[in-house]
mmCIF file with all atom_site columns, C-alpha atoms in Angstrom:
data_model
loop_
_atom_site.group_PDB
_atom_site.id
_atom_site.type_symbol
_atom_site.label_atom_id
_atom_site.label_alt_id
_atom_site.label_comp_id
_atom_site.label_asym_id
_atom_site.label_entity_id
_atom_site.label_seq_id
_atom_site.pdbx_PDB_ins_code
_atom_site.Cartn_x
_atom_site.Cartn_y
_atom_site.Cartn_z
_atom_site.occupancy
_atom_site.B_iso_or_equiv
_atom_site.pdbx_formal_charge
_atom_site.auth_seq_id
_atom_site.auth_comp_id
_atom_site.auth_asym_id
_atom_site.auth_atom_id
_atom_site.pdbx_PDB_model_num
ATOM 1   C CA . MET A 1 1   ? -11.511 26.156  16.611  1.00 0.00 ? 1   MET A CA 1
ATOM 2   C CA . PRO A 1 2   ? -14.628 24.679  18.290  1.00 0.00 ? 2   PRO A CA 1
ATOM 3   C CA . GLY A 1 3   ? -17.436 23.894  15.938  1.00 0.00 ? 3   GLY A CA 1
ATOM 4   C CA . HIS A 1 4   ? -15.155 24.291  12.933  1.00 0.00 ? 4   HIS A CA 1
ATOM 5   C CA . SER A 1 5   ? -14.708 21.258  10.779  1.00 0.00 ? 5   SER A CA 1
ATOM 6   C CA . THR A 1 6   ? -11.904 20.881  8.322   1.00 0.00 ? 6   THR A CA 1
ATOM 7   C CA . PRO A 1 7   ? -12.798 20.022  4.762   1.00 0.00 ? 7   PRO A CA 1
ATOM 8   C CA . PRO A 1 8   ? -12.034 16.444  3.673   1.00 0.00 ? 8   PRO A CA 1
ATOM 9   C CA . SER A 1 9   ? -8.612  15.887  2.144   1.00 0.00 ? 9   SER A CA 1
ATOM 10  C CA . PRO A 1 10  ? -8.441  15.542  -1.638  1.00 0.00 ? 10  PRO A CA 1
ATOM 11  C CA . THR A 1 11  ? -7.958  11.759  -1.379  1.00 0.00 ? 11  THR A CA 1
ATOM 12  C CA . GLU A 1 12  ? -11.197 11.478  0.603   1.00 0.00 ? 12  GLU A CA 1
ATOM 13  C CA . THR A 1 13  ? -13.240 13.281  -2.015  1.00 0.00 ? 13  THR A CA 1
ATOM 14  C CA . THR A 1 14  ? -11.843 11.557  -5.141  1.00 0.00 ? 14  THR A CA 1
ATOM 15  C CA . VAL A 1 15  ? -13.146 8.493   -6.869  1.00 0.00 ? 15  VAL A CA 1
ATOM 16  C CA . VAL A 1 16  ? -11.797 5.206   -5.540  1.00 0.00 ? 16  VAL A CA 1
ATOM 17  C CA . PRO A 1 17  ? -8.953  4.082   -7.755  1.00 0.00 ? 17  PRO A CA 1
ATOM 18  C CA . THR A 1 18  ? -9.125  0.867   -9.688  1.00 0.00 ? 18  THR A CA 1
ATOM 19  C CA . ARG A 1 19  ? -7.085  -2.136  -8.625  1.00 0.00 ? 19  ARG A CA 1
ATOM 20  C CA . GLU A 1 20  ? -4.861  -1.523  -11.692 1.00 0.00 ? 20  GLU A CA 1
ATOM 21  C CA . GLN A 1 21  ? -4.237  2.069   -10.619 1.00 0.00 ? 21  GLN A CA 1
ATOM 22  C CA . VAL A 1 22  ? -3.461  1.040   -7.047  1.00 0.00 ? 22  VAL A CA 1
ATOM 23  C CA . LEU A 1 23  ? -1.023  -1.600  -8.385  1.00 0.00 ? 23  LEU A CA 1
ATOM 24  C CA . THR A 1 24  ? 0.662   1.085   -10.503 1.00 0.00 ? 24  THR A CA 1
ATOM 25  C CA . ASP A 1 25  ? 0.784   3.423   -7.480  1.00 0.00 ? 25  ASP A CA 1
ATOM 26  C CA . LEU A 1 26  ? 2.180   0.639   -5.329  1.00 0.00 ? 26  LEU A CA 1
ATOM 27  C CA . GLU A 1 27  ? 4.957   -0.074  -7.811  1.00 0.00 ? 27  GLU A CA 1
ATOM 28  C CA . ARG A 1 28  ? 5.899   3.632   -7.892  1.00 0.00 ? 28  ARG A CA 1
ATOM 29  C CA . ILE A 1 29  ? 5.845   3.785   -4.052  1.00 0.00 ? 29  ILE A CA 1
ATOM 30  C CA . LEU A 1 30  ? 7.960   0.663   -3.722  1.00 0.00 ? 30  LEU A CA 1
ATOM 31  C CA . VAL A 1 31  ? 10.557  2.079   -6.119  1.00 0.00 ? 31  VAL A CA 1
ATOM 32  C CA . GLU A 1 32  ? 10.632  5.249   -4.018  1.00 0.00 ? 32  GLU A CA 1
ATOM 33  C CA . VAL A 1 33  ? 11.021  3.202   -0.833  1.00 0.00 ? 33  VAL A CA 1
ATOM 34  C CA . VAL A 1 34  ? 13.597  0.684   -1.984  1.00 0.00 ? 34  VAL A CA 1
ATOM 35  C CA . GLY A 1 35  ? 15.285  2.285   -4.988  1.00 0.00 ? 35  GLY A CA 1
ATOM 36  C CA . ASP A 1 36  ? 15.230  2.162   -8.735  1.00 0.00 ? 36  ASP A CA 1
ATOM 37  C CA . ASP A 1 37  ? 16.786  -1.292  -9.046  1.00 0.00 ? 37  ASP A CA 1
ATOM 38  C CA . LEU A 1 38  ? 13.919  -2.926  -7.142  1.00 0.00 ? 38  LEU A CA 1
ATOM 39  C CA . LEU A 1 39  ? 11.793  -4.004  -10.134 1.00 0.00 ? 39  LEU A CA 1
ATOM 40  C CA . LEU A 1 40  ? 14.234  -4.133  -13.019 1.00 0.00 ? 40  LEU A CA 1
ATOM 41  C CA . ASP A 1 41  ? 13.374  -7.726  -13.997 1.00 0.00 ? 41  ASP A CA 1
ATOM 42  C CA . GLU A 1 42  ? 9.640   -7.183  -14.559 1.00 0.00 ? 42  GLU A CA 1
ATOM 43  C CA . PRO A 1 43  ? 6.739   -5.002  -13.488 1.00 0.00 ? 43  PRO A CA 1
ATOM 44  C CA . LEU A 1 44  ? 4.900   -5.540  -10.219 1.00 0.00 ? 44  LEU A CA 1
ATOM 45  C CA . HIS A 1 45  ? 2.126   -8.153  -10.467 1.00 0.00 ? 45  HIS A CA 1
ATOM 46  C CA . MET A 1 46  ? -0.729  -8.973  -8.088  1.00 0.00 ? 46  MET A CA 1
ATOM 47  C CA . ASP A 1 47  ? 1.063   -12.201 -7.094  1.00 0.00 ? 47  ASP A CA 1
ATOM 48  C CA . THR A 1 48  ? 4.423   -10.556 -6.505  1.00 0.00 ? 48  THR A CA 1
ATOM 49  C CA . SER A 1 49  ? 5.555   -11.537 -2.997  1.00 0.00 ? 49  SER A CA 1
ATOM 50  C CA . PHE A 1 50  ? 7.037   -8.861  -0.745  1.00 0.00 ? 50  PHE A CA 1
ATOM 51  C CA . ASN A 1 51  ? 9.337   -11.424 0.875   1.00 0.00 ? 51  ASN A CA 1
ATOM 52  C CA . ASP A 1 52  ? 10.322  -13.913 -1.841  1.00 0.00 ? 52  ASP A CA 1
ATOM 53  C CA . ASP A 1 53  ? 10.269  -11.673 -4.890  1.00 0.00 ? 53  ASP A CA 1
ATOM 54  C CA . LEU A 1 54  ? 11.087  -8.205  -3.500  1.00 0.00 ? 54  LEU A CA 1
ATOM 55  C CA . GLN A 1 55  ? 12.859  -9.191  -0.285  1.00 0.00 ? 55  GLN A CA 1
ATOM 56  C CA . LEU A 1 56  ? 11.537  -6.171  1.653   1.00 0.00 ? 56  LEU A CA 1
ATOM 57  C CA . GLU A 1 57  ? 12.957  -5.571  5.072   1.00 0.00 ? 57  GLU A CA 1
ATOM 58  C CA . SER A 1 58  ? 11.052  -4.370  8.171   1.00 0.00 ? 58  SER A CA 1
ATOM 59  C CA . ILE A 1 59  ? 12.148  -0.737  7.786   1.00 0.00 ? 59  ILE A CA 1
ATOM 60  C CA . GLU A 1 60  ? 10.861  -0.785  4.207   1.00 0.00 ? 60  GLU A CA 1
ATOM 61  C CA . PHE A 1 61  ? 7.456   -1.880  5.438   1.00 0.00 ? 61  PHE A CA 1
ATOM 62  C CA . VAL A 1 62  ? 7.433   1.138   7.737   1.00 0.00 ? 62  VAL A CA 1
ATOM 63  C CA . ALA A 1 63  ? 8.305   3.447   4.875   1.00 0.00 ? 63  ALA A CA 1
ATOM 64  C CA . LEU A 1 64  ? 5.653   1.740   2.690   1.00 0.00 ? 64  LEU A CA 1
ATOM 65  C CA . ALA A 1 65  ? 3.050   2.364   5.421   1.00 0.00 ? 65  ALA A CA 1
ATOM 66  C CA . GLU A 1 66  ? 3.945   6.045   5.550   1.00 0.00 ? 66  GLU A CA 1
ATOM 67  C CA . MET A 1 67  ? 3.815   6.391   1.766   1.00 0.00 ? 67  MET A CA 1
ATOM 68  C CA . LEU A 1 68  ? 0.400   4.676   1.587   1.00 0.00 ? 68  LEU A CA 1
ATOM 69  C CA . LEU A 1 69  ? -0.870  7.048   4.232   1.00 0.00 ? 69  LEU A CA 1
ATOM 70  C CA . THR A 1 70  ? 0.434   10.016  2.276   1.00 0.00 ? 70  THR A CA 1
ATOM 71  C CA . GLU A 1 71  ? -0.944  8.693   -0.984  1.00 0.00 ? 71  GLU A CA 1
ATOM 72  C CA . TYR A 1 72  ? -4.430  7.609   0.121   1.00 0.00 ? 72  TYR A CA 1
ATOM 73  C CA . GLY A 1 73  ? -5.073  9.235   3.501   1.00 0.00 ? 73  GLY A CA 1
ATOM 74  C CA . GLU A 1 74  ? -5.733  7.910   6.977   1.00 0.00 ? 74  GLU A CA 1
ATOM 75  C CA . ARG A 1 75  ? -8.426  5.464   5.802   1.00 0.00 ? 75  ARG A CA 1
ATOM 76  C CA . VAL A 1 76  ? -5.588  3.257   4.564   1.00 0.00 ? 76  VAL A CA 1
ATOM 77  C CA . ASP A 1 77  ? -4.141  2.200   7.919   1.00 0.00 ? 77  ASP A CA 1
ATOM 78  C CA . PHE A 1 78  ? -1.511  -0.255  6.735   1.00 0.00 ? 78  PHE A CA 1
ATOM 79  C CA . VAL A 1 79  ? 0.152   -0.544  10.114  1.00 0.00 ? 79  VAL A CA 1
ATOM 80  C CA . ASN A 1 80  ? -3.085  -1.507  11.877  1.00 0.00 ? 80  ASN A CA 1
ATOM 81  C CA . TRP A 1 81  ? -3.953  -3.935  9.095   1.00 0.00 ? 81  TRP A CA 1
ATOM 82  C CA . MET A 1 82  ? -0.584  -5.659  9.368   1.00 0.00 ? 82  MET A CA 1
ATOM 83  C CA . ALA A 1 83  ? -0.772  -5.710  13.159  1.00 0.00 ? 83  ALA A CA 1
ATOM 84  C CA . GLY A 1 84  ? -3.672  -8.105  12.909  1.00 0.00 ? 84  GLY A CA 1
ATOM 85  C CA . MET A 1 85  ? -1.598  -10.622 10.902  1.00 0.00 ? 85  MET A CA 1
ATOM 86  C CA . GLU A 1 86  ? 0.402   -13.608 12.073  1.00 0.00 ? 86  GLU A CA 1
ATOM 87  C CA . LEU A 1 87  ? 4.084   -13.668 11.124  1.00 0.00 ? 87  LEU A CA 1
ATOM 88  C CA . ASP A 1 88  ? 3.582   -16.243 8.368   1.00 0.00 ? 88  ASP A CA 1
ATOM 89  C CA . GLN A 1 89  ? 0.871   -14.025 6.812   1.00 0.00 ? 89  GLN A CA 1
ATOM 90  C CA . VAL A 1 90  ? 3.264   -11.051 6.768   1.00 0.00 ? 90  VAL A CA 1
ATOM 91  C CA . VAL A 1 91  ? 6.010   -13.196 5.229   1.00 0.00 ? 91  VAL A CA 1
ATOM 92  C CA . ALA A 1 92  ? 3.576   -14.412 2.516   1.00 0.00 ? 92  ALA A CA 1
ATOM 93  C CA . LEU A 1 93  ? 2.161   -10.939 1.791   1.00 0.00 ? 93  LEU A CA 1
ATOM 94  C CA . THR A 1 94  ? 1.642   -10.158 -1.924  1.00 0.00 ? 94  THR A CA 1
ATOM 95  C CA . ALA A 1 95  ? 1.133   -6.966  -3.877  1.00 0.00 ? 95  ALA A CA 1
ATOM 96  C CA . GLY A 1 96  ? -2.399  -8.137  -4.669  1.00 0.00 ? 96  GLY A CA 1
ATOM 97  C CA . GLN A 1 97  ? -3.272  -8.391  -0.957  1.00 0.00 ? 97  GLN A CA 1
ATOM 98  C CA . VAL A 1 98  ? -2.088  -4.816  -0.438  1.00 0.00 ? 98  VAL A CA 1
ATOM 99  C CA . VAL A 1 99  ? -4.021  -3.655  -3.479  1.00 0.00 ? 99  VAL A CA 1
ATOM 100 C CA . GLU A 1 100 ? -7.224  -5.305  -2.191  1.00 0.00 ? 100 GLU A CA 1
ATOM 101 C CA . PHE A 1 101 ? -6.649  -3.804  1.272   1.00 0.00 ? 101 PHE A CA 1
ATOM 102 C CA . VAL A 1 102 ? -6.258  -0.250  -0.227  1.00 0.00 ? 102 VAL A CA 1
ATOM 103 C CA . VAL A 1 103 ? -9.306  -0.569  -2.446  1.00 0.00 ? 103 VAL A CA 1
ATOM 104 C CA . SER A 1 104 ? -11.472 -2.025  0.342   1.00 0.00 ? 104 SER A CA 1
ATOM 105 C CA . SER A 1 105 ? -10.274 0.673   2.811   1.00 0.00 ? 105 SER A CA 1
ATOM 106 C CA . LEU A 1 106 ? -11.224 3.405   0.382   1.00 0.00 ? 106 LEU A CA 1
ATOM 107 C CA . THR A 1 107 ? -14.642 1.962   -0.320  1.00 0.00 ? 107 THR A CA 1
ATOM 108 C CA . GLU A 1 108 ? -15.679 1.444   3.307   1.00 0.00 ? 108 GLU A CA 1
ATOM 109 C CA . ASP A 1 109 ? -18.110 3.975   4.737   1.00 0.00 ? 109 ASP A CA 1
#
């Protein structure tokens, strides 16, 4: 409807989560994406590598991007963020880098 604006989504009006909360959310999301046996050895840490430690595959990155979008809203554009990376940066990606990306995306004006 022209001139009608939609109210912001709940994720846009809430307080920005802490890094610890985002890490907890990320662990939950990764378990949903990959399965319960993903993190049986130990909890997700900021230095956990998506390639070496978790051995995520391309399709799992796609699912992760969709889940981050659902969880935090369109301000967290994981696909666009990863598109700006070189292959070696994607291979070396850690949970901490994703956490920092989410927090910084949610604090930007």
